[in-house]
């Protein structure tokens, strides 16, 4: 009987360690090249949501550094933020992390290293609030798309600015402030929701 009680205690202790470990280390599932999405709290977020019809308005690319996940993102500038910092800046701290379904075979160590080099090249550049397709300034989805493109992987097909919705008064005001009467309707664009909705991505974790 004593042996049975001891075995039951050992089992419960083991289960508690497993549960507490998974809660304390919820980032363990993350890998280099994962993409994290959320609804930003920035002033531009509402307009992006209205234009795209999606709650997803911001995104970043995850790299593991010294065993911890960091996110390269285009905010005020292109910069690295800790994973926790990125999550904390989302609405209600909700987020979704996605990964290429074929990541195990496609994202080799050599490609990840090349993606890191491409990402570092963009660090410090200003955020592109006019959504031009140049490398001088970048917005969030453009940044992630171009880092993947550097290793021959396209995260979706580029669209033209004119393909999005511009009928809401808030959107019209944003367009007027940014472009005046010269909206670049033919400009290549990729929105966070365009990448989020790709069938080639699978969910890794979310809240």
PDB file of C-alpha atoms in Angstrom:
ATOM      1  CA  UNK A   1       0.000   0.000   0.000  1.00  0.00           C
ATOM      2  CA  UNK A   2       2.869   2.322   0.897  1.00  0.00           C
ATOM      3  CA  UNK A   3       4.470   1.512  -2.468  1.00  0.00           C
ATOM      4  CA  UNK A   4       1.228   2.395  -4.291  1.00  0.00           C
ATOM      5  CA  UNK A   5       0.972   5.742  -2.509  1.00  0.00           C
ATOM      6  CA  UNK A   6       4.582   6.479  -3.408  1.00  0.00           C
ATOM      7  CA  UNK A   7       4.015   5.604  -7.053  1.00  0.00           C
ATOM      8  CA  UNK A   8       0.913   7.785  -7.225  1.00  0.00           C
ATOM      9  CA  UNK A   9       2.810  10.683  -5.630  1.00  0.00           C
ATOM     10  CA  UNK A  10       5.658  10.261  -8.123  1.00  0.00           C
ATOM     11  CA  UNK A  11       3.225  10.269 -11.033  1.00  0.00           C
ATOM     12  CA  UNK A  12       1.495  13.430  -9.815  1.00  0.00           C
ATOM     13  CA  UNK A  13       4.848  15.137  -9.276  1.00  0.00           C
ATOM     14  CA  UNK A  14       5.963  14.213 -12.791  1.00  0.00           C
ATOM     15  CA  UNK A  15       2.727  15.538 -14.299  1.00  0.00           C
ATOM     16  CA  UNK A  16       3.025  18.803 -12.376  1.00  0.00           C
ATOM     17  CA  UNK A  17       6.565  19.302 -13.655  1.00  0.00           C
ATOM     18  CA  UNK A  18       5.489  18.689 -17.232  1.00  0.00           C
ATOM     19  CA  UNK A  19       2.552  21.103 -16.986  1.00  0.00           C
ATOM     20  CA  UNK A  20       4.516  23.838 -15.205  1.00  0.00           C
ATOM     21  CA  UNK A  21       7.397  23.436 -17.627  1.00  0.00           C
ATOM     22  CA  UNK A  22       5.184  23.852 -20.680  1.00  0.00           C
ATOM     23  CA  UNK A  23       3.520  26.934 -19.191  1.00  0.00           C
ATOM     24  CA  UNK A  24       6.815  28.509 -18.229  1.00  0.00           C
ATOM     25  CA  UNK A  25       8.365  27.782 -21.597  1.00  0.00           C
ATOM     26  CA  UNK A  26       5.523  28.496 -24.034  1.00  0.00           C
ATOM     27  CA  UNK A  27       7.998  29.777 -26.616  1.00  0.00           C
ATOM     28  CA  UNK A  28       9.664  26.374 -26.991  1.00  0.00           C
ATOM     29  CA  UNK A  29       7.618  25.593 -30.114  1.00  0.00           C
ATOM     30  CA  UNK A  30       8.960  28.627 -31.983  1.00  0.00           C
ATOM     31  CA  UNK A  31      11.561  28.324 -34.741  1.00  0.00           C
ATOM     32  CA  UNK A  32      13.644  30.533 -36.984  1.00  0.00           C
ATOM     33  CA  UNK A  33      11.449  31.782 -39.826  1.00  0.00           C
ATOM     34  CA  UNK A  34       8.136  31.634 -37.973  1.00  0.00           C
ATOM     35  CA  UNK A  35       5.841  34.603 -38.601  1.00  0.00           C
ATOM     36  CA  UNK A  36       3.887  36.319 -35.835  1.00  0.00           C
ATOM     37  CA  UNK A  37       0.717  38.320 -36.505  1.00  0.00           C
ATOM     38  CA  UNK A  38      -1.553  40.533 -34.422  1.00  0.00           C
ATOM     39  CA  UNK A  39      -3.784  43.588 -34.515  1.00  0.00           C
ATOM     40  CA  UNK A  40      -1.600  46.586 -33.828  1.00  0.00           C
ATOM     41  CA  UNK A  41      -2.569  49.412 -31.488  1.00  0.00           C
ATOM     42  CA  UNK A  42      -1.004  52.011 -33.785  1.00  0.00           C
ATOM     43  CA  UNK A  43      -2.945  54.927 -35.238  1.00  0.00           C
ATOM     44  CA  UNK A  44      -2.777  53.322 -38.670  1.00  0.00           C
ATOM     45  CA  UNK A  45      -4.194  49.972 -37.587  1.00  0.00           C
ATOM     46  CA  UNK A  46      -7.869  50.842 -38.035  1.00  0.00           C
ATOM     47  CA  UNK A  47      -7.316  52.107 -41.566  1.00  0.00           C
ATOM     48  CA  UNK A  48      -5.362  48.962 -42.498  1.00  0.00           C
ATOM     49  CA  UNK A  49      -8.190  46.811 -41.142  1.00  0.00           C
ATOM     50  CA  UNK A  50     -10.772  48.754 -43.139  1.00  0.00           C
ATOM     51  CA  UNK A  51      -8.682  48.567 -46.317  1.00  0.00           C
ATOM     52  CA  UNK A  52      -8.058  44.823 -46.079  1.00  0.00           C
ATOM     53  CA  UNK A  53     -11.191  43.654 -44.276  1.00  0.00           C
ATOM     54  CA  UNK A  54      -9.037  41.816 -41.738  1.00  0.00           C
ATOM     55  CA  UNK A  55      -8.239  42.095 -38.025  1.00  0.00           C
ATOM     56  CA  UNK A  56      -4.604  41.283 -38.844  1.00  0.00           C
ATOM     57  CA  UNK A  57      -2.769  44.590 -39.212  1.00  0.00           C
ATOM     58  CA  UNK A  58       0.838  43.944 -38.153  1.00  0.00           C
ATOM     59  CA  UNK A  59       3.400  41.158 -38.404  1.00  0.00           C
ATOM     60  CA  UNK A  60       7.013  40.290 -37.801  1.00  0.00           C
ATOM     61  CA  UNK A  61       9.534  37.527 -38.444  1.00  0.00           C
ATOM     62  CA  UNK A  62      10.959  35.386 -35.650  1.00  0.00           C
ATOM     63  CA  UNK A  63      14.618  34.474 -35.244  1.00  0.00           C
ATOM     64  CA  UNK A  64      16.034  32.564 -32.282  1.00  0.00           C
ATOM     65  CA  UNK A  65      18.982  34.375 -30.704  1.00  0.00           C
ATOM     66  CA  UNK A  66      20.833  32.947 -27.697  1.00  0.00           C
ATOM     67  CA  UNK A  67      17.974  30.527 -27.201  1.00  0.00           C
ATOM     68  CA  UNK A  68      15.275  33.214 -27.114  1.00  0.00           C
ATOM     69  CA  UNK A  69      12.828  34.347 -29.819  1.00  0.00           C
ATOM     70  CA  UNK A  70      13.267  37.829 -31.246  1.00  0.00           C
ATOM     71  CA  UNK A  71      11.026  39.516 -33.807  1.00  0.00           C
ATOM     72  CA  UNK A  72      12.264  41.719 -36.611  1.00  0.00           C
ATOM     73  CA  UNK A  73       9.517  44.164 -37.492  1.00  0.00           C
ATOM     74  CA  UNK A  74       8.935  47.472 -39.248  1.00  0.00           C
ATOM     75  CA  UNK A  75       7.427  49.940 -36.790  1.00  0.00           C
ATOM     76  CA  UNK A  76       8.912  53.395 -36.379  1.00  0.00           C
ATOM     77  CA  UNK A  77      12.047  51.822 -37.816  1.00  0.00           C
ATOM     78  CA  UNK A  78      13.044  48.298 -38.807  1.00  0.00           C
ATOM     79  CA  UNK A  79      14.249  46.788 -35.545  1.00  0.00           C
ATOM     80  CA  UNK A  80      14.425  43.680 -33.396  1.00  0.00           C
ATOM     81  CA  UNK A  81      12.017  43.384 -30.467  1.00  0.00           C
ATOM     82  CA  UNK A  82      11.762  40.579 -27.968  1.00  0.00           C
ATOM     83  CA  UNK A  83       8.905  38.195 -28.638  1.00  0.00           C
ATOM     84  CA  UNK A  84       7.268  39.288 -25.386  1.00  0.00           C
ATOM     85  CA  UNK A  85       7.504  42.970 -26.344  1.00  0.00           C
ATOM     86  CA  UNK A  86       5.909  42.282 -29.708  1.00  0.00           C
ATOM     87  CA  UNK A  87       3.030  40.346 -28.153  1.00  0.00           C
ATOM     88  CA  UNK A  88       2.433  43.023 -25.512  1.00  0.00           C
ATOM     89  CA  UNK A  89       1.872  45.647 -28.220  1.00  0.00           C
ATOM     90  CA  UNK A  90      -1.028  43.784 -29.807  1.00  0.00           C
ATOM     91  CA  UNK A  91      -4.712  44.335 -29.070  1.00  0.00           C
ATOM     92  CA  UNK A  92      -5.613  42.341 -25.939  1.00  0.00           C
ATOM     93  CA  UNK A  93      -2.205  40.691 -26.373  1.00  0.00           C
ATOM     94  CA  UNK A  94      -3.747  38.268 -28.847  1.00  0.00           C
ATOM     95  CA  UNK A  95      -1.533  36.840 -31.589  1.00  0.00           C
ATOM     96  CA  UNK A  96      -1.080  34.024 -34.084  1.00  0.00           C
ATOM     97  CA  UNK A  97       2.228  32.437 -35.047  1.00  0.00           C
ATOM     98  CA  UNK A  98       2.347  30.656 -38.389  1.00  0.00           C
ATOM     99  CA  UNK A  99       4.959  28.584 -40.211  1.00  0.00           C
ATOM    100  CA  UNK A 100       5.497  27.339 -43.735  1.00  0.00           C
ATOM    101  CA  UNK A 101       3.927  23.895 -43.952  1.00  0.00           C
ATOM    102  CA  UNK A 102       7.045  22.738 -45.803  1.00  0.00           C
ATOM    103  CA  UNK A 103       9.478  24.456 -43.426  1.00  0.00           C
ATOM    104  CA  UNK A 104      11.209  21.224 -42.400  1.00  0.00           C
ATOM    105  CA  UNK A 105      12.413  20.607 -45.944  1.00  0.00           C
ATOM    106  CA  UNK A 106      12.619  24.165 -47.322  1.00  0.00           C
ATOM    107  CA  UNK A 107      14.076  26.235 -44.484  1.00  0.00           C
ATOM    108  CA  UNK A 108      17.532  24.714 -44.332  1.00  0.00           C
ATOM    109  CA  UNK A 109      20.160  26.119 -41.992  1.00  0.00           C
ATOM    110  CA  UNK A 110      21.845  27.794 -44.965  1.00  0.00           C
ATOM    111  CA  UNK A 111      18.599  29.547 -45.924  1.00  0.00           C
ATOM    112  CA  UNK A 112      17.947  30.663 -42.363  1.00  0.00           C
ATOM    113  CA  UNK A 113      21.460  32.110 -42.207  1.00  0.00           C
ATOM    114  CA  UNK A 114      20.838  33.960 -45.479  1.00  0.00           C
ATOM    115  CA  UNK A 115      17.525  35.269 -44.132  1.00  0.00           C
ATOM    116  CA  UNK A 116      19.332  36.606 -41.066  1.00  0.00           C
ATOM    117  CA  UNK A 117      21.798  38.438 -43.298  1.00  0.00           C
ATOM    118  CA  UNK A 118      18.947  39.908 -45.381  1.00  0.00           C
ATOM    119  CA  UNK A 119      17.077  40.936 -42.224  1.00  0.00           C
ATOM    120  CA  UNK A 120      20.106  42.621 -40.659  1.00  0.00           C
ATOM    121  CA  UNK A 121      20.615  44.621 -43.849  1.00  0.00           C
ATOM    122  CA  UNK A 122      17.240  46.306 -43.299  1.00  0.00           C
ATOM    123  CA  UNK A 123      17.704  47.169 -39.620  1.00  0.00           C
ATOM    124  CA  UNK A 124      17.506  50.889 -38.926  1.00  0.00           C
ATOM    125  CA  UNK A 125      15.512  51.843 -42.016  1.00  0.00           C
ATOM    126  CA  UNK A 126      12.443  53.983 -41.468  1.00  0.00           C
ATOM    127  CA  UNK A 127       8.868  52.764 -41.569  1.00  0.00           C
ATOM    128  CA  UNK A 128       7.213  53.367 -44.940  1.00  0.00           C
ATOM    129  CA  UNK A 129       3.851  55.017 -44.286  1.00  0.00           C
ATOM    130  CA  UNK A 130       3.297  55.550 -48.022  1.00  0.00           C
ATOM    131  CA  UNK A 131       3.691  51.841 -48.828  1.00  0.00           C
ATOM    132  CA  UNK A 132       6.160  52.236 -51.673  1.00  0.00           C
ATOM    133  CA  UNK A 133       7.852  49.108 -52.999  1.00  0.00           C
ATOM    134  CA  UNK A 134      11.409  50.360 -52.563  1.00  0.00           C
ATOM    135  CA  UNK A 135      14.019  49.215 -50.052  1.00  0.00           C
ATOM    136  CA  UNK A 136      14.668  52.733 -48.731  1.00  0.00           C
ATOM    137  CA  UNK A 137      11.792  52.460 -46.265  1.00  0.00           C
ATOM    138  CA  UNK A 138       9.692  49.418 -45.417  1.00  0.00           C
ATOM    139  CA  UNK A 139       6.350  48.479 -43.870  1.00  0.00           C
ATOM    140  CA  UNK A 140       5.825  45.307 -41.873  1.00  0.00           C
ATOM    141  CA  UNK A 141       4.563  42.834 -44.469  1.00  0.00           C
ATOM    142  CA  UNK A 142       6.929  44.195 -47.117  1.00  0.00           C
ATOM    143  CA  UNK A 143       9.850  43.539 -44.760  1.00  0.00           C
ATOM    144  CA  UNK A 144       8.896  39.918 -44.080  1.00  0.00           C
ATOM    145  CA  UNK A 145       8.087  39.278 -47.750  1.00  0.00           C
ATOM    146  CA  UNK A 146      11.471  40.635 -48.865  1.00  0.00           C
ATOM    147  CA  UNK A 147      13.433  38.637 -46.284  1.00  0.00           C
ATOM    148  CA  UNK A 148      11.824  35.427 -47.525  1.00  0.00           C
ATOM    149  CA  UNK A 149      12.211  36.528 -51.136  1.00  0.00           C
ATOM    150  CA  UNK A 150      15.965  36.875 -50.536  1.00  0.00           C
ATOM    151  CA  UNK A 151      16.155  33.062 -50.306  1.00  0.00           C
ATOM    152  CA  UNK A 152      13.821  32.395 -53.226  1.00  0.00           C
ATOM    153  CA  UNK A 153      10.565  31.994 -51.288  1.00  0.00           C
ATOM    154  CA  UNK A 154       7.622  34.239 -52.164  1.00  0.00           C
ATOM    155  CA  UNK A 155       4.995  34.641 -49.459  1.00  0.00           C
ATOM    156  CA  UNK A 156       2.101  35.167 -51.815  1.00  0.00           C
ATOM    157  CA  UNK A 157       1.615  37.197 -54.960  1.00  0.00           C
ATOM    158  CA  UNK A 158       2.018  40.951 -54.878  1.00  0.00           C
ATOM    159  CA  UNK A 159      -1.144  42.950 -55.480  1.00  0.00           C
ATOM    160  CA  UNK A 160      -1.735  46.510 -56.649  1.00  0.00           C
ATOM    161  CA  UNK A 161      -2.835  49.216 -54.268  1.00  0.00           C
ATOM    162  CA  UNK A 162      -6.029  49.735 -56.267  1.00  0.00           C
ATOM    163  CA  UNK A 163      -7.192  46.211 -55.384  1.00  0.00           C
ATOM    164  CA  UNK A 164      -7.946  47.159 -51.767  1.00  0.00           C
ATOM    165  CA  UNK A 165     -11.002  48.900 -50.310  1.00  0.00           C
ATOM    166  CA  UNK A 166     -10.871  52.702 -50.121  1.00  0.00           C
ATOM    167  CA  UNK A 167     -14.541  53.628 -49.623  1.00  0.00           C
ATOM    168  CA  UNK A 168     -14.534  54.252 -45.859  1.00  0.00           C
ATOM    169  CA  UNK A 169     -14.170  57.921 -44.773  1.00  0.00           C
ATOM    170  CA  UNK A 170     -11.291  57.064 -42.414  1.00  0.00           C
ATOM    171  CA  UNK A 171      -9.406  55.434 -45.284  1.00  0.00           C
ATOM    172  CA  UNK A 172     -10.134  58.321 -47.649  1.00  0.00           C
ATOM    173  CA  UNK A 173      -8.740  60.774 -45.097  1.00  0.00           C
ATOM    174  CA  UNK A 174      -5.582  58.703 -44.665  1.00  0.00           C
ATOM    175  CA  UNK A 175      -5.105  58.599 -48.446  1.00  0.00           C
ATOM    176  CA  UNK A 176      -5.585  62.347 -48.708  1.00  0.00           C
ATOM    177  CA  UNK A 177      -2.995  63.005 -45.984  1.00  0.00           C
ATOM    178  CA  UNK A 178      -0.420  60.677 -47.498  1.00  0.00           C
ATOM    179  CA  UNK A 179      -0.847  61.236 -51.223  1.00  0.00           C
ATOM    180  CA  UNK A 180      -3.036  64.248 -51.850  1.00  0.00           C
ATOM    181  CA  UNK A 181      -4.592  63.762 -55.293  1.00  0.00           C
ATOM    182  CA  UNK A 182      -1.863  61.395 -56.510  1.00  0.00           C
ATOM    183  CA  UNK A 183      -2.678  57.996 -55.018  1.00  0.00           C
ATOM    184  CA  UNK A 184      -0.241  55.439 -56.557  1.00  0.00           C
ATOM    185  CA  UNK A 185      -2.921  52.914 -57.476  1.00  0.00           C
ATOM    186  CA  UNK A 186      -0.537  50.777 -59.544  1.00  0.00           C
ATOM    187  CA  UNK A 187       2.032  50.386 -56.733  1.00  0.00           C
ATOM    188  CA  UNK A 188       2.870  46.752 -55.833  1.00  0.00           C
ATOM    189  CA  UNK A 189       1.655  45.940 -52.316  1.00  0.00           C
ATOM    190  CA  UNK A 190       1.438  43.015 -49.916  1.00  0.00           C
ATOM    191  CA  UNK A 191      -0.740  43.358 -46.789  1.00  0.00           C
ATOM    192  CA  UNK A 192      -0.277  41.438 -43.507  1.00  0.00           C
ATOM    193  CA  UNK A 193      -3.624  39.725 -44.111  1.00  0.00           C
ATOM    194  CA  UNK A 194      -2.495  38.589 -47.583  1.00  0.00           C
ATOM    195  CA  UNK A 195       0.337  36.619 -45.984  1.00  0.00           C
ATOM    196  CA  UNK A 196      -1.741  35.501 -43.002  1.00  0.00           C
ATOM    197  CA  UNK A 197      -4.344  33.928 -45.303  1.00  0.00           C
ATOM    198  CA  UNK A 198      -1.870  31.900 -47.360  1.00  0.00           C
ATOM    199  CA  UNK A 199      -2.819  28.201 -47.443  1.00  0.00           C
ATOM    200  CA  UNK A 200       0.895  27.326 -47.356  1.00  0.00           C
ATOM    201  CA  UNK A 201       1.128  28.535 -43.735  1.00  0.00           C
ATOM    202  CA  UNK A 202       0.033  26.529 -40.716  1.00  0.00           C
ATOM    203  CA  UNK A 203      -0.677  27.702 -37.170  1.00  0.00           C
ATOM    204  CA  UNK A 204       2.071  27.025 -34.614  1.00  0.00           C
ATOM    205  CA  UNK A 205       0.589  28.736 -31.569  1.00  0.00           C
ATOM    206  CA  UNK A 206      -1.950  31.446 -30.826  1.00  0.00           C
ATOM    207  CA  UNK A 207      -3.837  33.256 -28.120  1.00  0.00           C
TER     208      UNK A 207
END
